[in-house]
């Protein structure tokens, strides 16, 4: 990838966005008919699909938990989703993303309601352009609602990066590659309020002040994404109502 001389020019980013602007987002609920819940989501050039199965009885039995449902989350990148072909199958990065995303969902899914069951969340990246883990979490959250899984709220995810010494919301590939730092967040949002941070990772360095600013910026972006998640879900249920 070619390195631009500057990532910020006259307060604008190389794709024309302001510092606090998200990439365009598109959400389609119930994208796959075989899954219990599903979602197709675009966040800039990211294209991802989430499929949820369950709650269903967990097999083999030794994975069952008599007190709550087991949550499984699998993040996978298609070999054609990136510039240089990605070798198929799990790697360190996808195992890490699956682990932290699963832990974030464990904090919001009311898993105590479904002892001995498993809830499977699969996310597939068809095209990646930085922030694919955040796009996948946003899609998975909508797919869980579509599957009717009870949750304490929505999980909404966005990253903030530091590029050319300033903070930017929802970095794309060039900013992710050539920036100084990058923090993906996921928030638990309930009733239009951010309740808690369910995921926070950090790549690079920021000062304490910058991290505080980054949290503020991420919260603003997350509230905007949350509204889009809600609208997409409402649209689907309204259409279902109209079609009987
Ligand atoms: N990427 C890639 N090949 C890989 C992994 C990642 O080209 O094997 C690209 C892809 O565009 C991805 C970006 O690098 O979105 C940033 O990756 P990162 O690990 O930061 O995760 P993400 O930002 O996608 O959650």
PDB file of C-alpha atoms and ligand atoms in Angstrom:
ATOM      1  CA  UNK A   1       0.000   0.000   0.000  1.00  0.00           C
ATOM      2  CA  UNK A   2       1.308   3.416  -0.975  1.00  0.00           C
ATOM      3  CA  UNK A   3       2.060   5.752   1.967  1.00  0.00           C
ATOM      4  CA  UNK A   4       0.435   9.139   1.579  1.00  0.00           C
ATOM      5  CA  UNK A   5       2.707  12.079   2.459  1.00  0.00           C
ATOM      6  CA  UNK A   6       0.119  13.333   4.928  1.00  0.00           C
ATOM      7  CA  UNK A   7      -2.946  11.637   6.360  1.00  0.00           C
ATOM      8  CA  UNK A   8      -4.597  14.866   7.510  1.00  0.00           C
ATOM      9  CA  UNK A   9      -4.793  17.883   5.248  1.00  0.00           C
ATOM     10  CA  UNK A  10      -6.641  21.057   6.218  1.00  0.00           C
ATOM     11  CA  UNK A  11      -8.527  19.223   8.964  1.00  0.00           C
ATOM     12  CA  UNK A  12      -9.768  16.580   6.479  1.00  0.00           C
ATOM     13  CA  UNK A  13      -8.763  12.966   6.002  1.00  0.00           C
ATOM     14  CA  UNK A  14      -7.643  11.365   2.741  1.00  0.00           C
ATOM     15  CA  UNK A  15     -11.157  10.081   2.036  1.00  0.00           C
ATOM     16  CA  UNK A  16     -12.600  13.553   2.687  1.00  0.00           C
ATOM     17  CA  UNK A  17     -14.014  12.805   6.145  1.00  0.00           C
ATOM     18  CA  UNK A  18     -13.761  15.152   9.088  1.00  0.00           C
ATOM     19  CA  UNK A  19     -11.852  13.840  12.119  1.00  0.00           C
ATOM     20  CA  UNK A  20     -15.012  12.773  13.966  1.00  0.00           C
ATOM     21  CA  UNK A  21     -16.879  11.290  11.009  1.00  0.00           C
ATOM     22  CA  UNK A  22     -17.778   7.619  10.554  1.00  0.00           C
ATOM     23  CA  UNK A  23     -17.506   5.814   7.248  1.00  0.00           C
ATOM     24  CA  UNK A  24     -20.854   5.149   5.514  1.00  0.00           C
ATOM     25  CA  UNK A  25     -22.713   2.240   7.125  1.00  0.00           C
ATOM     26  CA  UNK A  26     -25.264  -0.101   5.597  1.00  0.00           C
ATOM     27  CA  UNK A  27     -27.089  -2.771   7.582  1.00  0.00           C
ATOM     28  CA  UNK A  28     -29.334  -5.549   6.327  1.00  0.00           C
ATOM     29  CA  UNK A  29     -31.068  -7.741   8.908  1.00  0.00           C
ATOM     30  CA  UNK A  30     -32.090 -11.361   8.228  1.00  0.00           C
ATOM     31  CA  UNK A  31     -29.616 -11.713   5.365  1.00  0.00           C
ATOM     32  CA  UNK A  32     -29.335 -15.523   5.602  1.00  0.00           C
ATOM     33  CA  UNK A  33     -32.462 -17.618   5.760  1.00  0.00           C
ATOM     34  CA  UNK A  34     -30.953 -20.711   7.378  1.00  0.00           C
ATOM     35  CA  UNK A  35     -29.532 -19.000  10.459  1.00  0.00           C
ATOM     36  CA  UNK A  36     -31.695 -18.174  13.494  1.00  0.00           C
ATOM     37  CA  UNK A  37     -30.529 -14.589  13.160  1.00  0.00           C
ATOM     38  CA  UNK A  38     -28.279 -12.853  10.670  1.00  0.00           C
ATOM     39  CA  UNK A  39     -26.975  -9.555   9.394  1.00  0.00           C
ATOM     40  CA  UNK A  40     -24.968  -8.174   6.485  1.00  0.00           C
ATOM     41  CA  UNK A  41     -23.071  -5.009   7.322  1.00  0.00           C
ATOM     42  CA  UNK A  42     -20.910  -2.522   5.447  1.00  0.00           C
ATOM     43  CA  UNK A  43     -18.696  -0.044   7.265  1.00  0.00           C
ATOM     44  CA  UNK A  44     -16.792   1.841   4.610  1.00  0.00           C
ATOM     45  CA  UNK A  45     -15.132  -0.821   2.468  1.00  0.00           C
ATOM     46  CA  UNK A  46     -15.602  -3.539   5.109  1.00  0.00           C
ATOM     47  CA  UNK A  47     -18.207  -6.107   4.089  1.00  0.00           C
ATOM     48  CA  UNK A  48     -19.144  -8.664   6.729  1.00  0.00           C
ATOM     49  CA  UNK A  49     -21.835 -11.246   7.430  1.00  0.00           C
ATOM     50  CA  UNK A  50     -22.907 -12.473  10.873  1.00  0.00           C
ATOM     51  CA  UNK A  51     -24.928 -15.638  11.513  1.00  0.00           C
ATOM     52  CA  UNK A  52     -26.304 -16.699  14.894  1.00  0.00           C
ATOM     53  CA  UNK A  53     -27.472 -20.203  15.788  1.00  0.00           C
ATOM     54  CA  UNK A  54     -29.142 -21.096  19.059  1.00  0.00           C
ATOM     55  CA  UNK A  55     -29.711 -21.277  21.879  1.00  0.00           C
ATOM     56  CA  UNK A  56     -29.528 -25.014  21.207  1.00  0.00           C
ATOM     57  CA  UNK A  57     -28.455 -27.981  23.299  1.00  0.00           C
ATOM     58  CA  UNK A  58     -24.671 -28.003  23.631  1.00  0.00           C
ATOM     59  CA  UNK A  59     -22.837 -31.042  22.241  1.00  0.00           C
ATOM     60  CA  UNK A  60     -20.603 -32.786  23.149  1.00  0.00           C
ATOM     61  CA  UNK A  61     -22.146 -32.805  26.613  1.00  0.00           C
ATOM     62  CA  UNK A  62     -18.914 -32.065  28.442  1.00  0.00           C
ATOM     63  CA  UNK A  63     -18.976 -28.506  27.068  1.00  0.00           C
ATOM     64  CA  UNK A  64     -22.366 -27.896  28.729  1.00  0.00           C
ATOM     65  CA  UNK A  65     -22.581 -25.530  31.671  1.00  0.00           C
ATOM     66  CA  UNK A  66     -25.514 -26.373  33.994  1.00  0.00           C
ATOM     67  CA  UNK A  67     -25.794 -22.713  35.053  1.00  0.00           C
ATOM     68  CA  UNK A  68     -25.655 -20.850  31.725  1.00  0.00           C
ATOM     69  CA  UNK A  69     -25.314 -20.968  27.957  1.00  0.00           C
ATOM     70  CA  UNK A  70     -21.878 -21.334  26.407  1.00  0.00           C
ATOM     71  CA  UNK A  71     -21.131 -18.581  23.885  1.00  0.00           C
ATOM     72  CA  UNK A  72     -18.965 -19.348  20.861  1.00  0.00           C
ATOM     73  CA  UNK A  73     -17.722 -16.660  18.481  1.00  0.00           C
ATOM     74  CA  UNK A  74     -15.786 -17.359  15.296  1.00  0.00           C
ATOM     75  CA  UNK A  75     -14.227 -14.524  13.319  1.00  0.00           C
ATOM     76  CA  UNK A  76     -13.023 -15.605   9.899  1.00  0.00           C
ATOM     77  CA  UNK A  77     -11.508 -13.721   6.983  1.00  0.00           C
ATOM     78  CA  UNK A  78     -12.132 -14.921   3.449  1.00  0.00           C
ATOM     79  CA  UNK A  79      -8.869 -15.483   1.526  1.00  0.00           C
ATOM     80  CA  UNK A  80     -10.027 -12.866  -1.034  1.00  0.00           C
ATOM     81  CA  UNK A  81     -10.994 -10.248   1.575  1.00  0.00           C
ATOM     82  CA  UNK A  82      -7.586  -8.548   1.693  1.00  0.00           C
ATOM     83  CA  UNK A  83      -5.010  -7.177  -0.760  1.00  0.00           C
ATOM     84  CA  UNK A  84      -2.598 -10.081  -0.324  1.00  0.00           C
ATOM     85  CA  UNK A  85      -4.425 -13.407  -0.298  1.00  0.00           C
ATOM     86  CA  UNK A  86      -4.971 -14.607   3.261  1.00  0.00           C
ATOM     87  CA  UNK A  87      -4.245 -18.267   3.935  1.00  0.00           C
ATOM     88  CA  UNK A  88      -7.563 -19.948   4.764  1.00  0.00           C
ATOM     89  CA  UNK A  89      -8.195 -21.130   8.300  1.00  0.00           C
ATOM     90  CA  UNK A  90      -7.586 -19.751  11.774  1.00  0.00           C
ATOM     91  CA  UNK A  91      -4.410 -17.851  12.651  1.00  0.00           C
ATOM     92  CA  UNK A  92      -3.181 -16.033  15.758  1.00  0.00           C
ATOM     93  CA  UNK A  93      -5.003 -12.853  14.801  1.00  0.00           C
ATOM     94  CA  UNK A  94      -8.398 -14.468  14.173  1.00  0.00           C
ATOM     95  CA  UNK A  95      -8.138 -16.519  17.378  1.00  0.00           C
ATOM     96  CA  UNK A  96      -7.421 -13.324  19.330  1.00  0.00           C
ATOM     97  CA  UNK A  97     -10.277 -11.385  17.698  1.00  0.00           C
ATOM     98  CA  UNK A  98     -12.681 -14.273  18.315  1.00  0.00           C
ATOM     99  CA  UNK A  99     -11.634 -14.449  21.970  1.00  0.00           C
ATOM    100  CA  UNK A 100     -12.018 -10.752  22.801  1.00  0.00           C
ATOM    101  CA  UNK A 101     -15.277 -10.472  20.853  1.00  0.00           C
ATOM    102  CA  UNK A 102     -16.691 -13.523  22.625  1.00  0.00           C
ATOM    103  CA  UNK A 103     -15.800 -12.037  25.993  1.00  0.00           C
ATOM    104  CA  UNK A 104     -17.532  -8.788  25.029  1.00  0.00           C
ATOM    105  CA  UNK A 105     -20.720 -10.664  24.099  1.00  0.00           C
ATOM    106  CA  UNK A 106     -20.573 -12.730  27.284  1.00  0.00           C
ATOM    107  CA  UNK A 107     -21.060  -9.445  29.155  1.00  0.00           C
ATOM    108  CA  UNK A 108     -24.306  -8.616  27.327  1.00  0.00           C
ATOM    109  CA  UNK A 109     -26.062 -11.905  26.496  1.00  0.00           C
ATOM    110  CA  UNK A 110     -28.379 -13.102  29.312  1.00  0.00           C
ATOM    111  CA  UNK A 111     -26.787 -16.521  29.215  1.00  0.00           C
ATOM    112  CA  UNK A 112     -28.111 -17.630  32.615  1.00  0.00           C
ATOM    113  CA  UNK A 113     -31.524 -18.066  30.959  1.00  0.00           C
ATOM    114  CA  UNK A 114     -30.260 -20.968  28.856  1.00  0.00           C
ATOM    115  CA  UNK A 115     -28.374 -23.533  30.929  1.00  0.00           C
ATOM    116  CA  UNK A 116     -26.756 -26.431  29.029  1.00  0.00           C
ATOM    117  CA  UNK A 117     -27.128 -24.600  25.724  1.00  0.00           C
ATOM    118  CA  UNK A 118     -24.776 -23.093  23.224  1.00  0.00           C
ATOM    119  CA  UNK A 119     -25.152 -19.879  21.255  1.00  0.00           C
ATOM    120  CA  UNK A 120     -22.961 -19.824  18.145  1.00  0.00           C
ATOM    121  CA  UNK A 121     -21.966 -16.560  16.537  1.00  0.00           C
ATOM    122  CA  UNK A 122     -20.148 -16.795  13.196  1.00  0.00           C
ATOM    123  CA  UNK A 123     -18.750 -13.720  11.487  1.00  0.00           C
ATOM    124  CA  UNK A 124     -17.251 -13.811   8.017  1.00  0.00           C
ATOM    125  CA  UNK A 125     -15.223 -10.962   6.563  1.00  0.00           C
ATOM    126  CA  UNK A 126     -15.761 -10.781   2.790  1.00  0.00           C
ATOM    127  CA  UNK A 127     -13.812  -7.561   2.335  1.00  0.00           C
ATOM    128  CA  UNK A 128     -11.611  -5.857   4.925  1.00  0.00           C
ATOM    129  CA  UNK A 129     -10.413  -2.284   5.172  1.00  0.00           C
ATOM    130  CA  UNK A 130      -9.411  -1.881   8.846  1.00  0.00           C
ATOM    131  CA  UNK A 131     -11.921  -2.059  11.666  1.00  0.00           C
ATOM    132  CA  UNK A 132     -13.209  -5.423  10.474  1.00  0.00           C
ATOM    133  CA  UNK A 133     -13.485  -6.650  14.077  1.00  0.00           C
ATOM    134  CA  UNK A 134     -15.661  -3.619  14.905  1.00  0.00           C
ATOM    135  CA  UNK A 135     -17.860  -4.164  11.825  1.00  0.00           C
ATOM    136  CA  UNK A 136     -18.243  -7.834  12.819  1.00  0.00           C
ATOM    137  CA  UNK A 137     -19.279  -6.993  16.384  1.00  0.00           C
ATOM    138  CA  UNK A 138     -21.883  -4.520  15.080  1.00  0.00           C
ATOM    139  CA  UNK A 139     -23.236  -7.144  12.685  1.00  0.00           C
ATOM    140  CA  UNK A 140     -23.221  -9.894  15.326  1.00  0.00           C
ATOM    141  CA  UNK A 141     -25.121  -7.679  17.750  1.00  0.00           C
ATOM    142  CA  UNK A 142     -27.887  -7.111  15.192  1.00  0.00           C
ATOM    143  CA  UNK A 143     -27.929 -10.821  14.271  1.00  0.00           C
ATOM    144  CA  UNK A 144     -28.387 -11.720  17.963  1.00  0.00           C
ATOM    145  CA  UNK A 145     -31.428  -9.435  18.193  1.00  0.00           C
ATOM    146  CA  UNK A 146     -32.735 -10.974  14.962  1.00  0.00           C
ATOM    147  CA  UNK A 147     -32.358 -14.422  16.569  1.00  0.00           C
ATOM    148  CA  UNK A 148     -34.352 -13.205  19.583  1.00  0.00           C
ATOM    149  CA  UNK A 149     -31.537 -13.767  22.069  1.00  0.00           C
ATOM    150  CA  UNK A 150     -32.202 -11.769  25.270  1.00  0.00           C
ATOM    151  CA  UNK A 151     -29.471  -9.200  25.914  1.00  0.00           C
ATOM    152  CA  UNK A 152     -28.812  -6.493  28.463  1.00  0.00           C
ATOM    153  CA  UNK A 153     -28.470  -4.021  25.584  1.00  0.00           C
ATOM    154  CA  UNK A 154     -26.774  -3.653  22.210  1.00  0.00           C
ATOM    155  CA  UNK A 155     -23.072  -4.068  21.654  1.00  0.00           C
ATOM    156  CA  UNK A 156     -21.759  -1.336  19.398  1.00  0.00           C
ATOM    157  CA  UNK A 157     -18.177  -1.123  18.258  1.00  0.00           C
ATOM    158  CA  UNK A 158     -15.909   1.489  16.698  1.00  0.00           C
ATOM    159  CA  UNK A 159     -12.204   2.308  16.721  1.00  0.00           C
ATOM    160  CA  UNK A 160     -10.324   5.560  17.259  1.00  0.00           C
ATOM    161  CA  UNK A 161      -6.823   6.072  15.849  1.00  0.00           C
ATOM    162  CA  UNK A 162      -4.087   8.628  16.256  1.00  0.00           C
ATOM    163  CA  UNK A 163      -2.789   9.803  12.888  1.00  0.00           C
ATOM    164  CA  UNK A 164      -0.456  12.731  12.190  1.00  0.00           C
ATOM    165  CA  UNK A 165      -0.732  13.520  15.908  1.00  0.00           C
ATOM    166  CA  UNK A 166      -4.544  13.877  16.016  1.00  0.00           C
ATOM    167  CA  UNK A 167      -7.378  11.534  16.922  1.00  0.00           C
ATOM    168  CA  UNK A 168      -9.710  10.237  14.213  1.00  0.00           C
ATOM    169  CA  UNK A 169     -12.898   8.200  14.432  1.00  0.00           C
ATOM    170  CA  UNK A 170     -13.324   4.887  12.596  1.00  0.00           C
ATOM    171  CA  UNK A 171      -9.930   4.669  10.827  1.00  0.00           C
ATOM    172  CA  UNK A 172      -9.707   3.092   7.382  1.00  0.00           C
ATOM    173  CA  UNK A 173      -6.789   1.031   6.095  1.00  0.00           C
ATOM    174  CA  UNK A 174      -4.307   3.848   5.318  1.00  0.00           C
ATOM    175  CA  UNK A 175      -4.874   5.403   8.757  1.00  0.00           C
ATOM    176  CA  UNK A 176      -4.588   2.014  10.449  1.00  0.00           C
ATOM    177  CA  UNK A 177      -1.355   1.173   8.568  1.00  0.00           C
ATOM    178  CA  UNK A 178       0.446   4.484   8.822  1.00  0.00           C
ATOM    179  CA  UNK A 179      -1.071   5.935  11.997  1.00  0.00           C
ATOM    180  CA  UNK A 180       0.599   6.028  15.407  1.00  0.00           C
ATOM    181  CA  UNK A 181      -2.018   4.208  17.487  1.00  0.00           C
ATOM    182  CA  UNK A 182      -5.369   2.490  17.235  1.00  0.00           C
ATOM    183  CA  UNK A 183      -7.971   1.586  19.903  1.00  0.00           C
ATOM    184  CA  UNK A 184     -10.962  -0.599  19.011  1.00  0.00           C
ATOM    185  CA  UNK A 185     -13.847  -0.203  21.494  1.00  0.00           C
ATOM    186  CA  UNK A 186     -17.162  -1.964  22.058  1.00  0.00           C
ATOM    187  CA  UNK A 187     -19.806  -0.425  24.304  1.00  0.00           C
ATOM    188  CA  UNK A 188     -22.877  -1.883  25.935  1.00  0.00           C
ATOM    189  CA  UNK A 189     -25.668   0.558  25.071  1.00  0.00           C
ATOM    190  CA  UNK A 190     -29.077   0.376  26.696  1.00  0.00           C
ATOM    191  CA  UNK A 191     -31.978   2.775  26.319  1.00  0.00           C
ATOM    192  CA  UNK A 192     -29.857   5.382  24.529  1.00  0.00           C
ATOM    193  CA  UNK A 193     -27.230   5.290  27.291  1.00  0.00           C
ATOM    194  CA  UNK A 194     -23.733   3.907  27.206  1.00  0.00           C
ATOM    195  CA  UNK A 195     -23.587   1.584  30.195  1.00  0.00           C
ATOM    196  CA  UNK A 196     -20.087   0.152  29.990  1.00  0.00           C
ATOM    197  CA  UNK A 197     -17.061  -0.641  27.876  1.00  0.00           C
ATOM    198  CA  UNK A 198     -17.137  -4.305  26.849  1.00  0.00           C
ATOM    199  CA  UNK A 199     -13.999  -4.305  24.707  1.00  0.00           C
ATOM    200  CA  UNK A 200     -10.931  -2.105  24.607  1.00  0.00           C
ATOM    201  CA  UNK A 201      -7.727  -3.031  22.831  1.00  0.00           C
ATOM    202  CA  UNK A 202      -4.717  -0.914  22.103  1.00  0.00           C
ATOM    203  CA  UNK A 203      -2.105  -0.936  19.390  1.00  0.00           C
ATOM    204  CA  UNK A 204       0.595   1.748  19.619  1.00  0.00           C
ATOM    205  CA  UNK A 205       0.881   4.544  22.158  1.00  0.00           C
ATOM    206  CA  UNK A 206      -1.331   7.345  23.416  1.00  0.00           C
ATOM    207  CA  UNK A 207      -1.076   9.647  26.410  1.00  0.00           C
ATOM    208  CA  UNK A 208      -3.598   9.437  29.237  1.00  0.00           C
ATOM    209  CA  UNK A 209      -5.259  12.618  27.966  1.00  0.00           C
ATOM    210  CA  UNK A 210      -5.474  11.226  24.449  1.00  0.00           C
ATOM    211  CA  UNK A 211      -7.067   8.022  25.734  1.00  0.00           C
ATOM    212  CA  UNK A 212      -9.719  10.075  27.567  1.00  0.00           C
ATOM    213  CA  UNK A 213     -10.379  12.007  24.347  1.00  0.00           C
ATOM    214  CA  UNK A 214     -10.449   8.778  22.353  1.00  0.00           C
ATOM    215  CA  UNK A 215     -13.128   7.345  24.667  1.00  0.00           C
ATOM    216  CA  UNK A 216     -15.248  10.476  24.167  1.00  0.00           C
ATOM    217  CA  UNK A 217     -14.872  10.308  20.394  1.00  0.00           C
ATOM    218  CA  UNK A 218     -15.608   6.574  20.297  1.00  0.00           C
ATOM    219  CA  UNK A 219     -18.754   7.074  22.426  1.00  0.00           C
ATOM    220  CA  UNK A 220     -20.033   9.690  19.994  1.00  0.00           C
ATOM    221  CA  UNK A 221     -19.410   7.348  17.037  1.00  0.00           C
ATOM    222  CA  UNK A 222     -20.941   4.376  18.850  1.00  0.00           C
ATOM    223  CA  UNK A 223     -24.170   6.286  19.562  1.00  0.00           C
ATOM    224  CA  UNK A 224     -24.492   7.046  15.837  1.00  0.00           C
ATOM    225  CA  UNK A 225     -23.907   3.394  14.901  1.00  0.00           C
ATOM    226  CA  UNK A 226     -26.351   2.287  17.609  1.00  0.00           C
ATOM    227  CA  UNK A 227     -29.102   4.414  16.027  1.00  0.00           C
ATOM    228  CA  UNK A 228     -28.425   2.723  12.673  1.00  0.00           C
ATOM    229  CA  UNK A 229     -28.502  -0.734  14.262  1.00  0.00           C
ATOM    230  CA  UNK A 230     -31.844   0.125  15.878  1.00  0.00           C
ATOM    231  CA  UNK A 231     -33.319   1.523  12.678  1.00  0.00           C
ATOM    232  CA  UNK A 232     -32.299  -1.577  10.705  1.00  0.00           C
ATOM    233  CA  UNK A 233     -33.894  -3.867  13.301  1.00  0.00           C
ATOM    234  CA  UNK A 234     -37.096  -1.795  13.537  1.00  0.00           C
ATOM    235  CA  UNK A 235     -37.381  -1.730   9.746  1.00  0.00           C
ATOM    236  CA  UNK A 236     -37.134  -5.498   9.589  1.00  0.00           C
ATOM    237  CA  UNK A 237     -39.744  -6.094  12.291  1.00  0.00           C
ATOM    238  CA  UNK A 238     -42.111  -3.484  10.825  1.00  0.00           C
ATOM    239  CA  UNK A 239     -41.854  -5.103   7.393  1.00  0.00           C
ATOM    240  CA  UNK A 240     -42.514  -8.499   8.950  1.00  0.00           C
ATOM    241  CA  UNK A 241     -45.602  -7.075  10.648  1.00  0.00           C
ATOM    242  CA  UNK A 242     -46.874  -5.613   7.383  1.00  0.00           C
ATOM    243  CA  UNK A 243     -46.366  -8.881   5.518  1.00  0.00           C
ATOM    244  CA  UNK A 244     -48.228 -10.793   8.225  1.00  0.00           C
TER     245      UNK A 244
HETATM  246  N1  LIG B   1      -5.248  -7.223   6.992  1.00  0.00           N
HETATM  247  C1  LIG B   1      -4.694  -7.846   5.886  1.00  0.00           C
HETATM  248  N2  LIG B   1      -4.295  -9.164   6.009  1.00  0.00           N
HETATM  249  C2  LIG B   1      -4.423  -9.870   7.174  1.00  0.00           C
HETATM  250  C3  LIG B   1      -4.970  -9.214   8.275  1.00  0.00           C
HETATM  251  C4  LIG B   1      -5.380  -7.908   8.151  1.00  0.00           C
HETATM  252  O1  LIG B   1      -4.567  -7.234   4.833  1.00  0.00           O
HETATM  253  O2  LIG B   1      -4.042 -11.048   7.225  1.00  0.00           O
HETATM  254  C5  LIG B   1      -5.742  -5.840   6.851  1.00  0.00           C
HETATM  255  C6  LIG B   1      -7.261  -5.787   6.741  1.00  0.00           C
HETATM  256  O3  LIG B   1      -7.655  -4.778   5.827  1.00  0.00           O
HETATM  257  C7  LIG B   1      -7.661  -5.413   8.149  1.00  0.00           C
HETATM  258  C8  LIG B   1      -6.550  -4.444   8.491  1.00  0.00           C
HETATM  259  O4  LIG B   1      -5.381  -5.047   7.943  1.00  0.00           O
HETATM  260  O5  LIG B   1      -8.953  -4.847   8.213  1.00  0.00           O
HETATM  261  C9  LIG B   1      -6.358  -4.150   9.948  1.00  0.00           C
HETATM  262  O6  LIG B   1      -6.182  -5.339  10.640  1.00  0.00           O
HETATM  263  P1  LIG B   1      -6.282  -5.425  12.217  1.00  0.00           P
HETATM  264  O7  LIG B   1      -5.546  -6.645  12.631  1.00  0.00           O
HETATM  265  O8  LIG B   1      -5.935  -4.120  12.825  1.00  0.00           O
HETATM  266  O9  LIG B   1      -7.852  -5.740  12.464  1.00  0.00           O
HETATM  267  P2  LIG B   1      -9.159  -4.886  12.112  1.00  0.00           P
HETATM  268  O10 LIG B   1      -8.749  -3.429  12.127  1.00  0.00           O
HETATM  269  O11 LIG B   1      -9.631  -5.327  10.758  1.00  0.00           O
HETATM  270  O12 LIG B   1     -10.135  -5.238  13.172  1.00  0.00           O
END
